[in-house]
PDB file of C-alpha atoms in Angstrom:
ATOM      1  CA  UNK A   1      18.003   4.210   8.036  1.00 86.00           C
ATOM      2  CA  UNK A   2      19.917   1.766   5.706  1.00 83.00           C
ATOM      3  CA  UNK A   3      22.930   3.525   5.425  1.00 84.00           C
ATOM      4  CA  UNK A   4      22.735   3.694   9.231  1.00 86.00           C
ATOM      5  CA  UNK A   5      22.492   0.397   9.847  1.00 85.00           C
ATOM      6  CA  UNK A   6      18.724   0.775  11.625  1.00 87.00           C
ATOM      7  CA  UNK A   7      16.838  -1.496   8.840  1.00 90.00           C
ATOM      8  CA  UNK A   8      18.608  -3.648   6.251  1.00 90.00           C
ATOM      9  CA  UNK A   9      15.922  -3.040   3.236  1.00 94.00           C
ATOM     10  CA  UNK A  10      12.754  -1.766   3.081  1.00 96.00           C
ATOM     11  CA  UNK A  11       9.763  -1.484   0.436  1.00 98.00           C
ATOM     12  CA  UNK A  12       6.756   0.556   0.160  1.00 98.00           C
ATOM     13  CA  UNK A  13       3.279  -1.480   0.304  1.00 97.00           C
ATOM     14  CA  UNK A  14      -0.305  -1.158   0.608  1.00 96.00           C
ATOM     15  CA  UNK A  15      -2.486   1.791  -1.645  1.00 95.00           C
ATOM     16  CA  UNK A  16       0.400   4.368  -1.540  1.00 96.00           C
ATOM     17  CA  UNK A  17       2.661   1.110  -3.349  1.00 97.00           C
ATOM     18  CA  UNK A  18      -0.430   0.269  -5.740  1.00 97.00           C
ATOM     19  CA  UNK A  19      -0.237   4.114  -6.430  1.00 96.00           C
ATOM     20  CA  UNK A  20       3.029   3.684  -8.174  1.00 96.00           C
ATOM     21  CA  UNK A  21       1.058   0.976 -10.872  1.00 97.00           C
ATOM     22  CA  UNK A  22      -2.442   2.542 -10.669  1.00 96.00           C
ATOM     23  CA  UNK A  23      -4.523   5.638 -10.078  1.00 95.00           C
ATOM     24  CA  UNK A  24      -4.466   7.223  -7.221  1.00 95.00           C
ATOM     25  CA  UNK A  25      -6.834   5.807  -4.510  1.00 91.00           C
ATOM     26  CA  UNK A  26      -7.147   7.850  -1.461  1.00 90.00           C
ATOM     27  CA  UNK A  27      -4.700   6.525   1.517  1.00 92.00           C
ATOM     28  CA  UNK A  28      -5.049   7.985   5.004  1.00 90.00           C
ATOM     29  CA  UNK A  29      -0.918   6.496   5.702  1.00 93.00           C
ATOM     30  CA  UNK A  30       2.025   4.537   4.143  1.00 96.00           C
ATOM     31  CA  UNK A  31       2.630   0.734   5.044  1.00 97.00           C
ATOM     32  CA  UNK A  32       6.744   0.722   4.511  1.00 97.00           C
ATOM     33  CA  UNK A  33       7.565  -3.073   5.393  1.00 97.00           C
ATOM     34  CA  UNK A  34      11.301  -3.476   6.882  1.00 96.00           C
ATOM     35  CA  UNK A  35      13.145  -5.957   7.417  1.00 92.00           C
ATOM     36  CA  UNK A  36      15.328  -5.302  10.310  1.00 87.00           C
ATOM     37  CA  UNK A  37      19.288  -5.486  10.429  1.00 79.00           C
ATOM     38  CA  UNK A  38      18.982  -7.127  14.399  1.00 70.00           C
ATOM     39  CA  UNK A  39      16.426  -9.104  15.495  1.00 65.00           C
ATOM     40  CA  UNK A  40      17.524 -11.036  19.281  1.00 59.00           C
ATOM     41  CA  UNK A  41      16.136 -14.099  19.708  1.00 61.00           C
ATOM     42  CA  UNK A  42      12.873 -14.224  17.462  1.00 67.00           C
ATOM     43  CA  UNK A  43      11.896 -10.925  19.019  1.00 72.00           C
ATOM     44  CA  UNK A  44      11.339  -8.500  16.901  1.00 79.00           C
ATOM     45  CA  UNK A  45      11.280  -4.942  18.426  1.00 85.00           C
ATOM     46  CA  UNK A  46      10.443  -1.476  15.937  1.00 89.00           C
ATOM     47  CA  UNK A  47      12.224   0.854  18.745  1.00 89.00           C
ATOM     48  CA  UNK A  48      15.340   0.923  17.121  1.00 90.00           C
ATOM     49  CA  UNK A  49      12.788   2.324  14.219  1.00 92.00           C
ATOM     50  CA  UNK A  50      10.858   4.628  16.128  1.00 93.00           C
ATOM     51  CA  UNK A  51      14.072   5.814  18.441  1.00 93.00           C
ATOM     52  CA  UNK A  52      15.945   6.949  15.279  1.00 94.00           C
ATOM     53  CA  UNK A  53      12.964   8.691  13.016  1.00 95.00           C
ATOM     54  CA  UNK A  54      11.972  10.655  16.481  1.00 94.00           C
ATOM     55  CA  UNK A  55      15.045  11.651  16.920  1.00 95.00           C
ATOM     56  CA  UNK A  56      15.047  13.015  13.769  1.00 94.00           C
ATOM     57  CA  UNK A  57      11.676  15.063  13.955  1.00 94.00           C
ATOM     58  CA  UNK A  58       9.490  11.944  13.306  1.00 95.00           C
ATOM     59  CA  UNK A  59       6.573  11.935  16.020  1.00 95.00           C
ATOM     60  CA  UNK A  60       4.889   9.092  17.327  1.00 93.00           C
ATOM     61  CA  UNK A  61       0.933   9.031  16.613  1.00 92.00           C
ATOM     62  CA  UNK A  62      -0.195   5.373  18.413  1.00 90.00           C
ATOM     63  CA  UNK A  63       0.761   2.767  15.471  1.00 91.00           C
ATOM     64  CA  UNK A  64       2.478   5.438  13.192  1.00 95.00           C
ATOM     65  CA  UNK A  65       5.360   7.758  12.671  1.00 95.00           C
ATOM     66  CA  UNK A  66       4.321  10.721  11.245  1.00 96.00           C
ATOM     67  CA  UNK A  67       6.794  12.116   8.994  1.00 93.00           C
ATOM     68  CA  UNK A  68       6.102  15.328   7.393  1.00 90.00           C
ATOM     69  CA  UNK A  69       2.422  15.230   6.497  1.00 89.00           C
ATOM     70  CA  UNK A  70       1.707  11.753   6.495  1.00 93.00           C
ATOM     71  CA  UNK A  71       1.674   8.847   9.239  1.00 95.00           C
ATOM     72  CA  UNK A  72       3.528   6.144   8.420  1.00 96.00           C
ATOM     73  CA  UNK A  73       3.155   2.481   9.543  1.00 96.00           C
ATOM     74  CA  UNK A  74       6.386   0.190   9.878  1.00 96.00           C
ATOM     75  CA  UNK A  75       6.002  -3.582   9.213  1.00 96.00           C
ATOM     76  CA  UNK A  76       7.619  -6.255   9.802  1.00 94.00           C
ATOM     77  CA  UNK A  77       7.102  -8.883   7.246  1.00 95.00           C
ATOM     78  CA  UNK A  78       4.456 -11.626   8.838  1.00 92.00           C
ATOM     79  CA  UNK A  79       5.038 -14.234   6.137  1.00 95.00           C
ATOM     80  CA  UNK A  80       7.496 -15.153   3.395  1.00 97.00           C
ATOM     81  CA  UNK A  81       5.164 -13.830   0.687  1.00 98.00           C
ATOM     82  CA  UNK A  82       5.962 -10.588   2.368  1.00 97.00           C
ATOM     83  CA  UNK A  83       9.636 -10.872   3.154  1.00 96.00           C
ATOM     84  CA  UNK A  84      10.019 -11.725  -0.921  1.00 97.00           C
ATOM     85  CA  UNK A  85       7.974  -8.751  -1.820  1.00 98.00           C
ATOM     86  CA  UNK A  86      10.928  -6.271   0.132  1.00 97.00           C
ATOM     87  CA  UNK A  87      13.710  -8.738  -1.158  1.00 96.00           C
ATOM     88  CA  UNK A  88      11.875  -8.314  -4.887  1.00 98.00           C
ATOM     89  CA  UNK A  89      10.963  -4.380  -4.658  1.00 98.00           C
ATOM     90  CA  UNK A  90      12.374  -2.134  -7.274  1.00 98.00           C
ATOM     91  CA  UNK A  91      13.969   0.896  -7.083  1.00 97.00           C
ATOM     92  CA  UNK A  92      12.212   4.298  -7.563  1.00 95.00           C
ATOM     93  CA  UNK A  93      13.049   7.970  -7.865  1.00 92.00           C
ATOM     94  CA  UNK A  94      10.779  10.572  -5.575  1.00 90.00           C
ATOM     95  CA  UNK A  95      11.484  13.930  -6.477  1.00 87.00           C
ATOM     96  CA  UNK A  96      15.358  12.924  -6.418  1.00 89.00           C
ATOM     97  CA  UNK A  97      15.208  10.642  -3.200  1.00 90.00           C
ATOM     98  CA  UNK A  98      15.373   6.441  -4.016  1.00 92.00           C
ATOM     99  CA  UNK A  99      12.890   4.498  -2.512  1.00 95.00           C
ATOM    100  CA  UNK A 100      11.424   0.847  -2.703  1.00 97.00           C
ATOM    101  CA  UNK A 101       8.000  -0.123  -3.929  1.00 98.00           C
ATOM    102  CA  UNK A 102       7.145  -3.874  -4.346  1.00 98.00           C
ATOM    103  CA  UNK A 103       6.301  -5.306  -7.454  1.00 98.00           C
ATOM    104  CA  UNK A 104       2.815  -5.451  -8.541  1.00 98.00           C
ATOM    105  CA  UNK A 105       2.242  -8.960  -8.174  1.00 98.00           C
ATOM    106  CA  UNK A 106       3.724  -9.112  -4.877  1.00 98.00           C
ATOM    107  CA  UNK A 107       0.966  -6.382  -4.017  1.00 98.00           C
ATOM    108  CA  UNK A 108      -1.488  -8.292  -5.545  1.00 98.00           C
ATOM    109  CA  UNK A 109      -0.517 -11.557  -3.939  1.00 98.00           C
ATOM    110  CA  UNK A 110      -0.539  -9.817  -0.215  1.00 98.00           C
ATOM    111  CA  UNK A 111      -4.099  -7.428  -0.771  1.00 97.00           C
ATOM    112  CA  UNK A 112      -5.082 -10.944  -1.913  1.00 97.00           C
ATOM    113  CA  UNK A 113      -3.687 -12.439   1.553  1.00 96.00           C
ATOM    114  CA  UNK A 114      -5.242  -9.836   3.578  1.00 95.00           C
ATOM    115  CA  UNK A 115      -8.626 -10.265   2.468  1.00 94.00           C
ATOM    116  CA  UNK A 116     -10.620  -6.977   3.102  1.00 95.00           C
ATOM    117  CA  UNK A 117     -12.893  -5.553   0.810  1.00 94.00           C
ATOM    118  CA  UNK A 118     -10.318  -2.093  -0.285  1.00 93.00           C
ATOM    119  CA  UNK A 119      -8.095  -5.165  -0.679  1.00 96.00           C
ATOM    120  CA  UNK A 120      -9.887  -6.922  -3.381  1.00 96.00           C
ATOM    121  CA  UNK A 121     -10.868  -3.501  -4.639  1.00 95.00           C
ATOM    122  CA  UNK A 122      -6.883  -2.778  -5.250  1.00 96.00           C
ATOM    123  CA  UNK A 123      -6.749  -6.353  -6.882  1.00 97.00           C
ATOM    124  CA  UNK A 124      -9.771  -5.679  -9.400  1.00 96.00           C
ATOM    125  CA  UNK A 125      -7.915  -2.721 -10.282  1.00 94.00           C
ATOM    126  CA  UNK A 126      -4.785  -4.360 -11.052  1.00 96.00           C
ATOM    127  CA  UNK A 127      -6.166  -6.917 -13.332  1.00 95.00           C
ATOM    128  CA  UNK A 128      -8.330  -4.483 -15.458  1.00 91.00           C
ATOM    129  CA  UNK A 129      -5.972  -1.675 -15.752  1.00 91.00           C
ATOM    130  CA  UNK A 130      -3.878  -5.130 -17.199  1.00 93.00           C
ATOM    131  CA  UNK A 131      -1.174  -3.799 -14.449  1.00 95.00           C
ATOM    132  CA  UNK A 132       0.513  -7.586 -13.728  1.00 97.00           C
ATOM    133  CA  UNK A 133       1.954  -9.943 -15.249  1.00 97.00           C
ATOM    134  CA  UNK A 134      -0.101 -13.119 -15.024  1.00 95.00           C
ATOM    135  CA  UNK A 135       2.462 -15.699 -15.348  1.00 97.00           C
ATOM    136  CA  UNK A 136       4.847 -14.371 -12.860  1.00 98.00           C
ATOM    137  CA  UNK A 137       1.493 -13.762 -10.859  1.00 98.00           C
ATOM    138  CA  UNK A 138       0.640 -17.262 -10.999  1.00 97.00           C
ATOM    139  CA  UNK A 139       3.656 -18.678  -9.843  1.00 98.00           C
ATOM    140  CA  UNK A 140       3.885 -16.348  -6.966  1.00 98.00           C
ATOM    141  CA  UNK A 141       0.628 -17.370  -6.123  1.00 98.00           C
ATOM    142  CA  UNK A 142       1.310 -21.043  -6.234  1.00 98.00           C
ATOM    143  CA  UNK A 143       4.316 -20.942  -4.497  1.00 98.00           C
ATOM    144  CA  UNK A 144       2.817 -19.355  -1.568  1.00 98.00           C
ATOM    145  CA  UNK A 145       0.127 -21.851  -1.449  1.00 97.00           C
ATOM    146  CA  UNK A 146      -2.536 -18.778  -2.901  1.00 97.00           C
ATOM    147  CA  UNK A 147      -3.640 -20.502  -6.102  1.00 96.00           C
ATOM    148  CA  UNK A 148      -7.263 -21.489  -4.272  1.00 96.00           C
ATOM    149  CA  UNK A 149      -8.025 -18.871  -2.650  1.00 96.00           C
ATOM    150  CA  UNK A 150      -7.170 -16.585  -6.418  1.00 96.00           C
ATOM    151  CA  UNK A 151      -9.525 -19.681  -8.542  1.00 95.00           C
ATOM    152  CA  UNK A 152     -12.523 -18.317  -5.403  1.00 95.00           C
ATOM    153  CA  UNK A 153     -11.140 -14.763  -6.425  1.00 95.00           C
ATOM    154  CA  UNK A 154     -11.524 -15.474 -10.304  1.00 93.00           C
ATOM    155  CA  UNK A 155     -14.714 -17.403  -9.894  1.00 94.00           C
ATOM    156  CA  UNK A 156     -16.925 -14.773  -7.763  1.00 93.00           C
ATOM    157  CA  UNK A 157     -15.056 -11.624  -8.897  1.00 92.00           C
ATOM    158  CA  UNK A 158     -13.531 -11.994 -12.867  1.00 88.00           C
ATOM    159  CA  UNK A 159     -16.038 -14.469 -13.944  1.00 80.00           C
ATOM    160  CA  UNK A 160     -13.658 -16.188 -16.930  1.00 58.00           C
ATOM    161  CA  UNK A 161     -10.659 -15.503 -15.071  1.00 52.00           C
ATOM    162  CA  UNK A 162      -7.364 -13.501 -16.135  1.00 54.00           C
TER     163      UNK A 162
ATOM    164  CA  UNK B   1     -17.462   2.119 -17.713  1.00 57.00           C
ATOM    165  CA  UNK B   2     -17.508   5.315 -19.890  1.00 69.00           C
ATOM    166  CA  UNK B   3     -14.946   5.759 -22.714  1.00 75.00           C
ATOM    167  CA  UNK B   4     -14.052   9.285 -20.778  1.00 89.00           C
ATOM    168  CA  UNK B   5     -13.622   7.423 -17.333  1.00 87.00           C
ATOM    169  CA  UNK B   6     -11.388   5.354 -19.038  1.00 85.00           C
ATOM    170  CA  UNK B   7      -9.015   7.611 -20.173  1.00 89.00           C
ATOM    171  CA  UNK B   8      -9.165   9.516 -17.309  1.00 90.00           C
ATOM    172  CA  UNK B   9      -7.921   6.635 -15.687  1.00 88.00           C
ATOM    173  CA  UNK B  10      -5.404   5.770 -17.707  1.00 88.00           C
ATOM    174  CA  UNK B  11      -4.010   9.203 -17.704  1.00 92.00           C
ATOM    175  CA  UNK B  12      -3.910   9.319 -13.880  1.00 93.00           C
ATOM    176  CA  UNK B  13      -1.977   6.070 -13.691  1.00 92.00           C
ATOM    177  CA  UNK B  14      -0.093   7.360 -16.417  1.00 93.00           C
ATOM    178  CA  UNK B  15       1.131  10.054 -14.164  1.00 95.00           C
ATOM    179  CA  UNK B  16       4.598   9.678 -12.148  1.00 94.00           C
ATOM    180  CA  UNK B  17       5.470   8.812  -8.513  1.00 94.00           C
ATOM    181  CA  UNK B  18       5.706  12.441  -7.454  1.00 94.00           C
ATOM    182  CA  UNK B  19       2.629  13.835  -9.005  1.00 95.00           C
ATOM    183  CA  UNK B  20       0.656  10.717  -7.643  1.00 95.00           C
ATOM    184  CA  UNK B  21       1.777  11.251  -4.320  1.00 94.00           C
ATOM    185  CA  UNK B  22       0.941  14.854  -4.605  1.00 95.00           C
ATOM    186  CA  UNK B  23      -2.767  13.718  -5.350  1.00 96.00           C
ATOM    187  CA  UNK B  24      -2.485  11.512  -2.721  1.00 95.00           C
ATOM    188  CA  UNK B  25      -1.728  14.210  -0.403  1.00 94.00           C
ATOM    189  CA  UNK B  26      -5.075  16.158  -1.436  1.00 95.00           C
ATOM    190  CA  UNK B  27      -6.838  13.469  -1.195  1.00 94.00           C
ATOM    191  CA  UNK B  28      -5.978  12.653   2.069  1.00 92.00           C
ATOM    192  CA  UNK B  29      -6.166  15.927   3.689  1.00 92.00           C
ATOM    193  CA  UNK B  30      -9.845  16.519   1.380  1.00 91.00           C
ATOM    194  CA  UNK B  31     -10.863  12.884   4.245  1.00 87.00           C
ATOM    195  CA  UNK B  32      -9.398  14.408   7.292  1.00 86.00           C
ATOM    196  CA  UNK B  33     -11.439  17.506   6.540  1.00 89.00           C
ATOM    197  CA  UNK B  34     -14.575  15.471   5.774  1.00 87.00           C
ATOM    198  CA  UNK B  35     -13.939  13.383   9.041  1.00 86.00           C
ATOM    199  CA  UNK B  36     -13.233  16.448  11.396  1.00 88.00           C
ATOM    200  CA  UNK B  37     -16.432  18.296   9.669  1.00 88.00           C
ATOM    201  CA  UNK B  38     -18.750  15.267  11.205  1.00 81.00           C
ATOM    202  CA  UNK B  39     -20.267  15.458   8.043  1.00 75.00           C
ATOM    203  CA  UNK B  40     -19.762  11.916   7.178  1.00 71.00           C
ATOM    204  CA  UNK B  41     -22.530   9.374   8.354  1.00 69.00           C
ATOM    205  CA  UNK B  42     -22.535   6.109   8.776  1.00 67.00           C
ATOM    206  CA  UNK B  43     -24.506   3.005   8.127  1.00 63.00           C
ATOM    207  CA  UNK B  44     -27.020   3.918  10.729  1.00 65.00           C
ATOM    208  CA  UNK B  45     -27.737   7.305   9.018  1.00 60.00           C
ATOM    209  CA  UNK B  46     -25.858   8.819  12.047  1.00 61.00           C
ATOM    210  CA  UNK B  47     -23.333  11.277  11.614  1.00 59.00           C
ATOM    211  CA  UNK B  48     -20.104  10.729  12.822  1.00 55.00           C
ATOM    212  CA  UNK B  49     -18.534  13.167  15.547  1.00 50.00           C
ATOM    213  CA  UNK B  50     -15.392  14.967  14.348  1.00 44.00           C
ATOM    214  CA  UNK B  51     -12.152  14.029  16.223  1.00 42.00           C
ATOM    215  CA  UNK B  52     -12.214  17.229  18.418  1.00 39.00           C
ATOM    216  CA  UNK B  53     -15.695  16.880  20.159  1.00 37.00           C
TER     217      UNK B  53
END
């Protein structure tokens, strides 16, 4: 879809991009967030999305594309924590294809965002399998305006903190 | 946490991409089963209907 012009980047999110750092933890679909080459006017439309994965054997299942075995969900980033977690993803090799996963902190700092209680799970996780860097953590966190709602985080969930 | 959970653990995130996503695959189809089964309950004690009925 990049090479074609459809999308201009895109990075893997959610518990399949926490897989990449952590155990597995069992995902029902893949949140790929894309930032798109067009968007008219503020609108943002996935068809272009949708039009070119269908016509390539993808098939539509309500909010997902299901490709191969598993549904995937394209996002568009809400928020400019999320459009600097595709910017930031890395690079990574699946069985010979290159995709994009975002960077742990970034995950952190969006299941953090979000709010739900897998969420925090997949944070807890992070910090006690020691799978972020705290500093770079931190600032991401303070320059989103996140550092308040992580000291609640730290104070009902860590206990001493990070 | 035991020592053994532990390493388990660490072993599993130890793994790569491809053998992850693999697991992830298993694990996912292993909750579609349970969910189609209607073996599942919920917070009521009900059990849930499987997506065919």
């Amino acid at each position: 879809m990049q090479a074609d012009g459809v999308i201009s980047h895109y990075a893997i999110g959610g518990a399949v991009g926490a897989t990449f750092y952590l155990e597995p933890a069992a995902t029902l679909d893949v949140d790929v967030f894309v930032l798109l080459t067009h968007e008219h006017g503020g609108l943002v439309s996935l068809s272009p999305i949708y039009e070119y994965l269908k016509a390539r054997g993808g098939i539509e299942d309500r909010e997902h594309i299901v490709l191969g075995d598993w549904p995937v969900q394209f996002l568009v980033p809400g928020s400019e924590l999320e459009r600097e977690a595709v910017a930031a993803s890395i690079p990574v090799d699946l069985e010979g294809v290159m995709t994009w996963v975002m960077l742990p902190e970034h995950l952190v700092a969006i299941a953090l965002c979000t709010g739900r209680g897998k969420d925090y799970i997949r944070v807890l996780q992070f910090i006690k399998e020691k799978a972020v860097d705290e500093t770079m953590l931190r600032t991401i966190l303070q320059k989103h305006g996140l550092l308040s709602k992580w000291e609640q985080f730290e104070r009902k969930y860590l206990g001493e903190g990070i | 946490m035991s020592k053994g959970k532990e390493e388990m653990r660490t072993a599993l995130a130890r793994l790569s991409f491809s053998e992850k996503i693999r697991i992830l695959e298993k694990l996912r189809d292993r909750d579609k089963a349970i969910a189609a089964s209607g073996l599942r309950r919920t917070a009521s004690g009900k059990k849930t209907k499987s997506h065919d009925e």
